[in-house]
XYZ file of C-alpha atoms in Angstrom:
225
model
C -97.871 113.463 -37.748
C -96.158 111.284 -40.309
C -93.736 114.120 -41.161
C -93.005 114.661 -37.505
C -92.310 110.974 -37.021
C -90.006 110.977 -40.046
C -88.146 114.008 -38.702
C -87.716 112.446 -35.288
C -84.100 111.704 -34.419
C -82.980 108.202 -35.143
C -81.193 106.133 -32.559
C -77.586 105.343 -33.464
C -76.729 101.716 -33.842
C -74.182 101.741 -31.049
C -76.585 103.201 -28.534
C -77.717 100.781 -25.828
C -80.981 99.007 -26.487
C -83.965 99.299 -24.103
C -85.392 96.204 -22.533
C -88.406 95.677 -20.283
C -87.846 94.401 -16.770
C -90.131 92.142 -14.754
C -91.928 95.140 -13.177
C -92.857 96.601 -16.571
C -90.206 99.351 -16.615
C -87.475 99.855 -19.212
C -83.863 98.906 -18.557
C -80.917 100.021 -20.625
C -78.535 97.207 -21.634
C -75.039 98.678 -21.930
C -72.878 96.846 -24.439
C -69.151 96.868 -23.814
C -67.045 98.770 -26.321
C -64.231 97.111 -28.174
C -60.594 97.956 -27.640
C -60.366 99.652 -31.039
C -63.313 101.948 -30.235
C -61.864 102.811 -26.825
C -58.484 103.674 -28.323
C -60.139 105.737 -31.062
C -61.649 108.086 -28.472
C -58.434 108.891 -26.639
C -57.739 112.125 -28.463
C -59.764 115.308 -28.031
C -60.428 115.708 -31.752
C -61.660 112.173 -32.122
C -63.964 112.571 -29.103
C -65.488 115.803 -30.467
C -65.982 114.265 -33.904
C -67.719 111.272 -32.349
C -70.047 113.592 -30.358
C -70.872 115.657 -33.445
C -71.518 112.489 -35.416
C -74.156 111.339 -32.910
C -75.624 114.763 -32.217
C -79.447 115.030 -32.378
C -81.868 117.885 -33.202
C -82.041 117.670 -36.979
C -80.554 121.174 -37.400
C -77.152 120.136 -38.620
C -75.561 118.054 -41.368
C -72.647 115.854 -40.518
C -70.479 114.329 -43.222
C -68.059 111.628 -42.211
C -65.023 112.575 -44.301
C -62.084 110.426 -43.319
C -59.545 112.151 -45.591
C -60.255 115.744 -46.701
C -57.591 115.485 -49.410
C -58.978 112.323 -50.924
C -60.763 112.405 -54.301
C -64.241 111.046 -54.752
C -64.449 107.501 -56.108
C -64.904 107.357 -59.872
C -63.098 110.642 -60.510
C -60.377 110.488 -63.200
C -57.932 112.183 -60.866
C -58.373 109.578 -58.131
C -55.211 107.601 -57.387
C -55.182 105.101 -54.585
C -52.493 102.942 -53.071
C -49.802 101.873 -55.487
C -51.097 103.937 -58.448
C -50.214 107.179 -56.695
C -46.603 106.035 -56.251
C -45.995 104.879 -59.842
C -47.549 107.774 -61.771
C -45.813 110.879 -63.073
C -42.563 111.708 -64.884
C -40.391 111.265 -61.786
C -41.642 107.725 -61.278
C -41.048 106.982 -64.939
C -37.480 108.248 -64.647
C -36.943 105.963 -61.677
C -38.417 103.042 -63.606
C -36.184 103.843 -66.590
C -33.094 103.966 -64.359
C -34.041 100.629 -62.788
C -34.550 99.039 -66.201
C -31.204 100.325 -67.420
C -29.523 99.066 -64.257
C -31.054 95.625 -64.754
C -29.846 95.611 -68.360
C -26.312 96.518 -67.264
C -26.297 93.811 -64.588
C -27.600 91.261 -67.079
C -24.909 92.224 -69.612
C -22.197 91.936 -66.958
C -23.420 88.495 -65.905
C -23.480 87.416 -69.559
C -19.947 88.700 -70.174
C -18.589 87.004 -67.057
C -20.213 83.735 -68.067
C -18.894 84.053 -71.624
C -15.353 84.783 -70.388
C -15.486 81.771 -68.059
C -16.628 79.513 -70.883
C -13.925 80.872 -73.223
C -11.213 80.250 -70.604
C -12.522 76.745 -70.011
C -12.548 75.987 -73.740
C -9.038 77.386 -74.232
C -7.757 75.327 -71.305
C -9.339 72.202 -72.812
C -7.768 72.797 -76.228
C -4.378 73.546 -74.655
C -4.578 70.239 -72.785
C -5.450 68.409 -76.015
C -2.545 70.070 -77.855
C -0.146 69.244 -75.020
C -1.240 65.593 -75.062
C -0.767 65.348 -78.840
C 2.654 66.997 -78.615
C 3.623 64.576 -75.845
C 2.700 61.639 -78.082
C 4.767 63.074 -80.946
C 7.769 63.598 -78.657
C 7.412 60.047 -77.350
C 7.479 58.656 -80.880
C 10.526 60.776 -81.691
C 12.343 59.429 -78.642
C 11.485 55.866 -79.624
C 12.805 56.387 -83.154
C 16.002 58.073 -81.987
C 16.833 55.498 -79.282
C 18.707 52.526 -80.884
C 17.806 50.153 -78.056
C 14.079 50.713 -78.292
C 13.832 49.437 -81.861
C 15.520 46.085 -81.213
C 13.728 42.765 -81.510
C 11.508 41.408 -78.812
C 14.011 39.181 -77.005
C 13.886 37.636 -73.545
C 15.269 39.347 -70.520
C 17.903 36.617 -70.040
C 19.683 34.454 -72.677
C 18.148 31.288 -71.248
C 15.247 29.134 -72.378
C 13.145 28.162 -69.376
C 11.340 25.446 -71.393
C 14.344 23.496 -72.770
C 16.798 24.654 -70.043
C 19.342 25.539 -72.712
C 21.491 28.629 -73.014
C 21.307 30.772 -76.104
C 24.178 30.205 -78.570
C 25.288 33.805 -78.250
C 28.130 35.505 -76.406
C 25.633 36.657 -73.773
C 24.348 33.079 -73.386
C 27.905 31.725 -73.104
C 28.705 34.350 -70.483
C 25.637 33.389 -68.448
C 26.596 29.661 -68.712
C 30.144 30.366 -67.501
C 28.714 32.427 -64.604
C 26.460 29.565 -63.511
C 29.341 27.057 -63.825
C 31.486 29.250 -61.564
C 28.704 29.276 -58.978
C 28.600 25.476 -59.028
C 32.415 25.267 -58.823
C 32.494 27.611 -55.788
C 29.897 25.437 -54.080
C 32.199 22.385 -54.619
C 35.157 24.309 -53.232
C 33.139 25.215 -50.148
C 32.123 21.557 -49.729
C 35.775 20.394 -49.817
C 36.855 23.007 -47.294
C 34.118 22.023 -44.885
C 35.090 18.356 -45.227
C 38.741 19.138 -44.543
C 37.803 21.010 -41.392
C 35.605 18.161 -40.126
C 36.404 14.473 -40.755
C 37.765 14.355 -44.337
C 34.912 12.009 -45.304
C 35.725 9.442 -42.576
C 32.933 8.188 -40.306
C 34.422 7.327 -36.867
C 31.334 5.408 -35.776
C 31.533 2.723 -38.423
C 35.261 3.213 -39.052
C 34.934 3.626 -42.799
C 35.253 6.401 -45.347
C 31.800 7.370 -46.437
C 32.667 9.550 -49.407
C 35.694 10.629 -51.299
C 36.834 14.216 -51.323
C 37.518 15.429 -54.827
C 37.708 18.901 -56.300
C 36.788 19.250 -59.990
C 38.866 21.493 -62.218
C 37.639 25.082 -62.565
C 35.508 25.742 -65.645
C 37.163 27.527 -68.459
C 35.433 30.369 -70.278
C 33.914 29.345 -73.588
C 35.303 30.494 -76.904
C 32.271 32.746 -77.589
C 33.228 34.920 -74.624
C 36.828 35.145 -75.774
C 35.682 35.952 -79.268
């Protein structure tokens, strides 16, 4: 009897469980199937495999083999996932080509960077050389120009502190120029007086100021020299 009970068909886990009702009978509680299980049974092959898997009678042997081409776990020839795609001489050739390509790209980047740095350094040294040459040319121009090497003199031959002209021909020329400006102002004053009242004030009936024209200044001897 024990052997018969052990040989009795077992109930699959997804089969509905039996429950007792209030009257003492048995009721079958149907559990809803998931969407994945419903979609898995759409095809004819999948439906037949599911029926064979849950077949009863103990006169068959069902093996749930998902992939007939797959190798048993633990076998040396088993390759799963990524290992199957990176094994073999062809994969090694691809890896070698990728490594060589990366080396070439790295060398090109290095050469471009080196060329850019060399151009930058050459441009910097050319700028330094041009600046030094410009300084040398400037010194040459200063030495060749006779007016650059003269003494540090004032812009005008006149001392603003003592209000005296320099005792030089240029100072004498500036003094004569200023005297002529003063003389022309006197001439203008006389002409305006002649055109007005000749220095006579008609209100008081007296002459307020005399009209006189000084002699024109003569050029100094330093200018004539």
